[in-house]
GROMACS .gro file of C-alpha atoms in nm:
model
  300
    1MET     CA    1  12.134  14.118  13.706
    2SER     CA    2  12.303  13.798  13.709
    3ALA     CA    3  12.669  13.767  13.707
    4SER     CA    4  12.686  13.584  13.404
    5ALA     CA    5  12.516  13.915  13.241
    6MET     CA    6  12.741  14.137  13.429
    7ALA     CA    7  13.057  13.928  13.307
    8GLN     CA    8  12.970  14.007  12.904
    9GLU     CA    9  12.990  14.395  13.011
   10SER     CA   10  13.274  14.615  13.054
   11THR     CA   11  13.410  14.736  13.377
   12ASP     CA   12  13.487  15.072  13.269
   13PRO     CA   13  13.303  15.344  13.456
   14ILE     CA   14  12.989  15.475  13.356
   15LYS     CA   15  13.002  15.874  13.327
   16LEU     CA   16  12.687  16.048  13.419
   17THR     CA   17  12.697  16.440  13.376
   18LEU     CA   18  12.603  16.679  13.696
   19HIS     CA   19  12.486  17.046  13.608
   20ASP     CA   20  12.426  17.334  13.837
   21TRP     CA   21  12.049  17.299  13.921
   22THR     CA   22  11.920  17.122  14.191
   23GLY     CA   23  11.634  16.854  14.001
   24GLN     CA   24  11.931  16.721  13.775
   25LEU     CA   25  12.150  16.631  14.065
   26ILE     CA   26  11.888  16.439  14.213
   27THR     CA   27  11.763  16.219  13.869
   28THR     CA   28  12.114  16.232  13.828
   29GLU     CA   29  12.206  16.079  14.166
   30ILE     CA   30  11.926  15.866  14.141
   31MET     CA   31  12.035  15.688  13.820
   32GLY     CA   32  12.393  15.641  13.944
   33GLU     CA   33  12.304  15.466  14.273
   34VAL     CA   34  12.099  15.203  14.071
   35LEU     CA   35  12.326  15.110  13.839
   36LYS     CA   36  12.599  15.101  14.147
   37LYS     CA   37  12.320  14.858  14.279
   38ALA     CA   38  12.350  14.667  13.970
   39GLY     CA   39  12.721  14.623  14.002
   40TYR     CA   40  12.840  14.892  13.773
   41SER     CA   41  13.142  15.153  13.820
   42ILE     CA   42  12.997  15.526  13.809
   43GLU     CA   43  13.152  15.844  13.761
   44TYR     CA   44  13.007  16.148  13.829
   45VAL     CA   45  13.121  16.458  13.531
   46GLN     CA   46  13.052  16.796  13.602
   47ALA     CA   47  12.954  16.957  13.253
   48ASP     CA   48  12.767  17.236  13.068
   49TYR     CA   49  12.466  17.188  13.022
   50LEU     CA   50  12.469  17.202  12.653
   51ALA     CA   51  12.850  17.246  12.584
   52GLN     CA   52  12.842  16.858  12.710
   53PHE     CA   53  12.737  16.692  12.397
   54ALA     CA   54  13.062  16.720  12.194
   55GLY     CA   55  13.160  16.481  12.519
   56LEU     CA   56  12.875  16.266  12.419
   57GLU     CA   57  12.918  16.244  12.048
   58SER     CA   58  13.273  16.131  12.161
   59GLY     CA   59  13.208  15.864  12.420
   60ASP     CA   60  13.430  16.067  12.682
   61LEU     CA   61  13.058  16.130  12.860
   62HIS     CA   62  12.782  15.878  12.862
   63VAL     CA   63  12.496  15.972  13.014
   64ALA     CA   64  12.279  16.342  13.101
   65MET     CA   65  11.976  16.236  13.241
   66GLU     CA   66  11.822  16.556  13.178
   67MET     CA   67  11.748  16.735  12.842
   68TRP     CA   68  11.429  17.007  12.879
   69GLU     CA   69  11.252  17.045  12.546
   70THR     CA   70  11.199  17.405  12.681
   71THR     CA   71  11.631  17.484  12.650
   72GLY     CA   72  11.802  17.170  12.476
   73ARG     CA   73  11.646  17.057  12.203
   74GLU     CA   74  11.818  17.205  11.949
   75ALA     CA   75  12.147  17.084  12.073
   76MET     CA   76  11.986  16.743  12.124
   77ASP     CA   77  11.866  16.731  11.772
   78ALA     CA   78  12.174  16.858  11.639
   79ALA     CA   79  12.376  16.564  11.842
   80THR     CA   80  12.144  16.316  11.749
   81ALA     CA   81  12.135  16.360  11.405
   82THR     CA   82  12.528  16.274  11.403
   83GLY     CA   83  12.424  15.928  11.512
   84LYS     CA   84  12.665  15.913  11.827
   85VAL     CA   85  12.421  16.040  12.046
   86GLU     CA   86  12.117  15.869  12.145
   87ASN     CA   87  11.801  15.954  12.329
   88PHE     CA   88  11.712  15.752  12.611
   89GLY     CA   89  11.353  15.861  12.628
   90PRO     CA   90  11.174  16.098  12.838
   91THR     CA   91  11.241  16.091  13.220
   92GLY     CA   92  10.867  16.107  13.283
   93MET     CA   93  10.889  16.479  13.394
   94LYS     CA   94  10.738  16.782  13.198
   95ALA     CA   95  10.935  17.113  13.155
   96LYS     CA   96  10.813  17.452  13.193
   97GLU     CA   97  11.023  17.735  13.167
   98GLU     CA   98  10.921  18.084  13.083
   99TRP     CA   99  10.934  18.484  13.172
  100TRP     CA  100  10.738  18.455  13.535
  101TYR     CA  101  10.582  18.749  13.778
  102PRO     CA  102  10.454  18.775  14.143
  103SER     CA  103  10.098  18.821  14.129
  104TYR     CA  104  10.161  19.187  14.347
  105MET     CA  105  10.251  19.311  13.989
  106LEU     CA  106   9.940  19.295  13.827
  107GLU     CA  107   9.796  19.622  13.981
  108LYS     CA  108  10.119  19.811  13.800
  109CYS     CA  109  10.074  19.661  13.480
  110PRO     CA  110   9.752  19.507  13.418
  111GLY     CA  111   9.737  19.367  13.078
  112LEU     CA  112   9.976  19.035  13.214
  113PRO     CA  113   9.982  18.756  13.157
  114ASN     CA  114   9.957  18.878  12.795
  115TRP     CA  115  10.317  18.953  12.647
  116GLU     CA  116  10.196  19.252  12.484
  117ALA     CA  117  10.095  19.411  12.836
  118LEU     CA  118  10.544  19.440  12.807
  119LYS     CA  119  10.527  19.668  12.551
  120ASP     CA  120  10.375  19.977  12.756
  121GLU     CA  121  10.609  20.223  12.921
  122ALA     CA  122  10.466  20.258  13.176
  123CYS     CA  123  10.452  19.832  13.303
  124ALA     CA  124  10.792  19.791  13.187
  125GLU     CA  125  10.930  20.069  13.412
  126ALA     CA  126  10.740  19.898  13.709
  127PHE     CA  127  10.980  19.613  13.628
  128SER     CA  128  11.252  19.847  13.621
  129THR     CA  129  11.563  19.916  13.866
  130ALA     CA  130  11.804  20.172  13.889
  131GLU     CA  131  12.041  19.986  13.647
  132THR     CA  132  11.791  19.937  13.376
  133ALA     CA  133  11.558  20.214  13.398
  134PRO     CA  134  11.329  20.332  13.232
  135LYS     CA  135  11.381  19.953  13.056
  136GLY     CA  136  11.229  19.656  13.266
  137ARG     CA  137  11.458  19.416  13.403
  138TYR     CA  138  11.412  19.056  13.351
  139LEU     CA  139  11.614  18.796  13.527
  140GLY     CA  140  11.719  18.525  13.303
  141GLY     CA  141  11.868  18.213  13.417
  142PRO     CA  142  12.258  18.141  13.408
  143VAL     CA  143  12.368  18.246  13.016
  144THR     CA  144  12.498  17.843  13.028
  145TRP     CA  145  12.098  17.743  12.998
  146GLY     CA  146  12.041  17.885  12.648
  147GLY     CA  147  11.693  18.036  12.620
  148PHE     CA  148  11.728  18.256  12.391
  149ASP     CA  149  11.608  18.560  12.603
  150ASP     CA  150  11.838  18.803  12.464
  151GLU     CA  151  11.718  18.729  12.100
  152ARG     CA  152  11.314  18.728  12.230
  153VAL     CA  153  11.389  19.099  12.372
  154GLU     CA  154  11.490  19.222  12.077
  155ALA     CA  155  11.252  19.024  11.843
  156LEU     CA  156  10.939  19.111  12.023
  157ASP     CA  157  11.051  19.492  12.077
  158LEU     CA  158  11.037  19.465  12.448
  159PRO     CA  159  11.165  19.773  12.622
  160PHE     CA  160  11.331  19.535  12.864
  161GLU     CA  161  11.684  19.483  12.955
  162VAL     CA  162  11.797  19.084  13.002
  163ILE     CA  163  12.055  19.017  13.364
  164HIS     CA  164  12.190  18.671  13.382
  165ALA     CA  165  12.183  18.534  13.726
  166GLY     CA  166  12.501  18.354  13.801
  167THR     CA  167  12.388  18.033  13.983
  168ASP     CA  168  12.046  17.880  14.005
  169ALA     CA  169  12.077  17.906  14.399
  170ALA     CA  170  12.109  18.329  14.330
  171LEU     CA  171  11.782  18.317  14.078
  172PHE     CA  172  11.554  18.200  14.359
  173ALA     CA  173  11.742  18.404  14.646
  174GLU     CA  174  11.635  18.739  14.437
  175LEU     CA  175  11.309  18.632  14.391
  176GLU     CA  176  11.254  18.523  14.756
  177SER     CA  177  11.423  18.911  14.886
  178ALA     CA  178  11.201  19.037  14.576
  179TYR     CA  179  10.877  18.832  14.687
  180GLN     CA  180  10.896  18.969  15.068
  181ARG     CA  181  10.975  19.349  14.958
  182LYS     CA  182  10.660  19.307  14.735
  183ALA     CA  183  10.945  19.449  14.491
  184PRO     CA  184  10.929  19.435  14.156
  185ILE     CA  185  11.049  19.118  13.933
  186MET     CA  186  10.993  18.956  13.635
  187LEU     CA  187  11.195  18.645  13.594
  188TRP     CA  188  11.305  18.283  13.457
  189ILE     CA  189  11.100  18.041  13.682
  190TYR     CA  190  11.109  17.656  13.536
  191ALA     CA  191  10.888  17.366  13.631
  192PRO     CA  192  10.964  17.100  13.803
  193HIS     CA  193  11.044  17.317  14.125
  194TRP     CA  194  10.914  17.422  14.441
  195ALA     CA  195  10.928  17.778  14.356
  196PRO     CA  196  10.559  17.805  14.160
  197ALA     CA  197  10.417  17.617  14.459
  198LYS     CA  198  10.522  17.822  14.696
  199TYR     CA  199  10.471  18.197  14.539
  200ASP     CA  200  10.159  18.325  14.373
  201GLY     CA  201  10.201  18.462  14.021
  202ALA     CA  202  10.194  18.373  13.662
  203TRP     CA  203  10.419  18.281  13.361
  204ILE     CA  204  10.389  18.525  13.049
  205GLU     CA  205  10.206  18.443  12.771
  206PHE     CA  206  10.392  18.498  12.479
  207PRO     CA  207  10.301  18.398  12.091
  208GLU     CA  208  10.316  18.015  12.098
  209TYR     CA  209  10.592  17.841  12.023
  210SER     CA  210  10.697  17.647  11.725
  211SER     CA  211  11.017  17.518  11.549
  212GLU     CA  212  10.975  17.773  11.233
  213CYS     CA  213  10.973  18.055  11.490
  214TYR     CA  214  11.321  17.962  11.609
  215ASN     CA  215  11.477  17.876  11.247
  216ASP     CA  216  11.274  18.077  11.011
  217ALA     CA  217  11.303  18.474  11.049
  218SER     CA  218  11.015  18.496  10.789
  219ALA     CA  219  10.763  18.301  11.032
  220GLY     CA  220  10.602  18.460  11.343
  221ILE     CA  221  10.508  18.808  11.441
  222ASN     CA  222  10.830  18.973  11.322
  223PRO     CA  223  10.923  18.890  10.962
  224ASP     CA  224  11.269  19.033  11.045
  225ALA     CA  225  11.377  18.809  11.331
  226ALA     CA  226  11.341  18.456  11.449
  227TYR     CA  227  11.275  18.374  11.879
  228ASP     CA  228  10.955  18.610  11.838
  229CYS     CA  229  10.770  18.315  12.048
  230GLY     CA  230  10.773  18.184  12.368
  231LYS     CA  231  10.957  17.884  12.500
  232PRO     CA  232  10.845  17.542  12.381
  233PHE     CA  233  10.696  17.334  12.697
  234GLY     CA  234  10.752  16.940  12.692
  235GLU     CA  235  10.949  16.601  12.783
  236ILE     CA  236  11.259  16.627  12.996
  237TRP     CA  237  11.489  16.392  12.840
  238LYS     CA  238  11.745  16.132  12.907
  239VAL     CA  239  12.004  16.114  12.648
  240GLY     CA  240  12.395  15.965  12.602
  241TRP     CA  241  12.646  15.833  12.402
  242ALA     CA  242  12.496  15.582  12.131
  243GLY     CA  243  12.776  15.337  12.233
  244VAL     CA  244  12.667  15.251  12.563
  245LYS     CA  245  12.383  14.986  12.485
  246ASP     CA  246  12.686  14.805  12.339
  247LYS     CA  247  12.918  14.853  12.594
  248TRP     CA  248  12.665  14.859  12.909
  249PRO     CA  249  12.351  14.705  12.766
  250GLY     CA  250  12.217  14.619  13.117
  251ALA     CA  251  12.282  14.965  13.227
  252TYR     CA  252  12.132  15.090  12.900
  253ASP     CA  253  11.782  14.910  12.972
  254ALA     CA  254  11.819  15.066  13.317
  255ILE     CA  255  11.861  15.448  13.210
  256LYS     CA  256  11.553  15.369  12.947
  257ALA     CA  257  11.317  15.252  13.228
  258PHE     CA  258  11.387  15.517  13.474
  259THR     CA  259  11.095  15.756  13.500
  260ILE     CA  260  11.024  15.985  13.728
  261ASP     CA  261  10.720  16.247  13.818
  262ASN     CA  262  10.707  16.664  13.836
  263ASP     CA  263  10.526  16.593  14.175
  264GLU     CA  264  10.827  16.361  14.342
  265MET     CA  265  11.084  16.570  14.178
  266GLY     CA  266  10.894  16.877  14.321
  267LYS     CA  267  10.896  16.717  14.703
  268MET     CA  268  11.275  16.644  14.672
  269ILE     CA  269  11.377  16.989  14.527
  270THR     CA  270  11.161  17.142  14.823
  271GLU     CA  271  11.359  16.856  15.054
  272VAL     CA  272  11.731  17.005  14.956
  273ASP     CA  273  11.683  17.366  14.868
  274LEU     CA  274  11.445  17.481  15.157
  275ASP     CA  275  11.454  17.182  15.414
  276GLY     CA  276  11.874  17.187  15.415
  277LYS     CA  277  11.888  16.848  15.341
  278THR     CA  278  12.183  16.720  15.145
  279VAL     CA  279  12.114  16.574  14.793
  280SER     CA  280  12.287  16.274  14.855
  281ALA     CA  281  12.021  16.243  15.228
  282VAL     CA  282  11.737  16.296  15.007
  283VAL     CA  283  11.852  16.043  14.724
  284GLY     CA  284  11.895  15.786  14.958
  285GLU     CA  285  11.548  15.830  15.126
  286TRP     CA  286  11.397  15.782  14.777
  287MET     CA  287  11.595  15.474  14.743
  288THR     CA  288  11.480  15.278  15.070
  289ALA     CA  289  11.141  15.378  14.970
  290ASN     CA  290  11.103  15.280  14.607
  291GLU     CA  291  11.311  14.979  14.621
  292ALA     CA  292  11.050  14.754  14.465
  293ARG     CA  293  11.041  15.026  14.188
  294TRP     CA  294  11.430  15.068  14.083
  295SER     CA  295  11.462  14.678  14.158
  296GLU     CA  296  11.216  14.650  13.823
  297TRP     CA  297  11.491  14.931  13.626
  298ILE     CA  298  11.809  14.648  13.708
  299LYS     CA  299  11.574  14.315  13.628
  300LYS     CA  300  11.744  14.110  13.360
   0.00000   0.00000   0.00000
């Protein structure tokens, strides 16, 4: 970016939000490092995934690099409807988040992956633990992630109890432990991530998502309850304060240009979570290897 172009832009720091899963920390730091290369001042701010929209609407926060179609669509739509938040476009990654089980559980619940198999008492009990028996145990993500799992269990009348993991790391530590022991486990797995590649298993096939299913109790198979369907699949979006384009137009163009795919992200998450590298080290390696690519994002 030319010095004259930079001179017309604000020198205030651009505040990018950080959440509680590895992939989001990686995408955010890549974007931050690219913007630093263009001469911008960057600040990383820890923020709640859904509650961050108050800050994005007010302009106290500026950029959120990952809003998942699977869990963040409603909050994102409500924020963009105010005119104070803008969707900066897709990240290039495709999101899938759903109930997942290891393949060794099939012998105990042969009707899987059909969700109706979970209604069978013997199947539910096969997924139970001492704290939930005779109900099955579903290990959800941290409550801040949303996802409507408690509502789904109730709407579909599933004999399961939802237990929320405290952190992203705890979720996958429990999967690792259960898988090694061939112990029963049903949990929230998302992609892009290393887990669905490392472990043999499958996602539950719930009734297909529709916005009506989430917003209209009369839609779907339970006429008295919303959320009687699976989670949506789709894009992972970049969003931010609508004032970014006027205050930092060059940064705005770079954020919109940012793109990365599931395979690239999966490899980087693996390097951090399984190989023990730091996020900063992995981002640094990516920056070196992809200079020609990110240079295009800031070339104005």
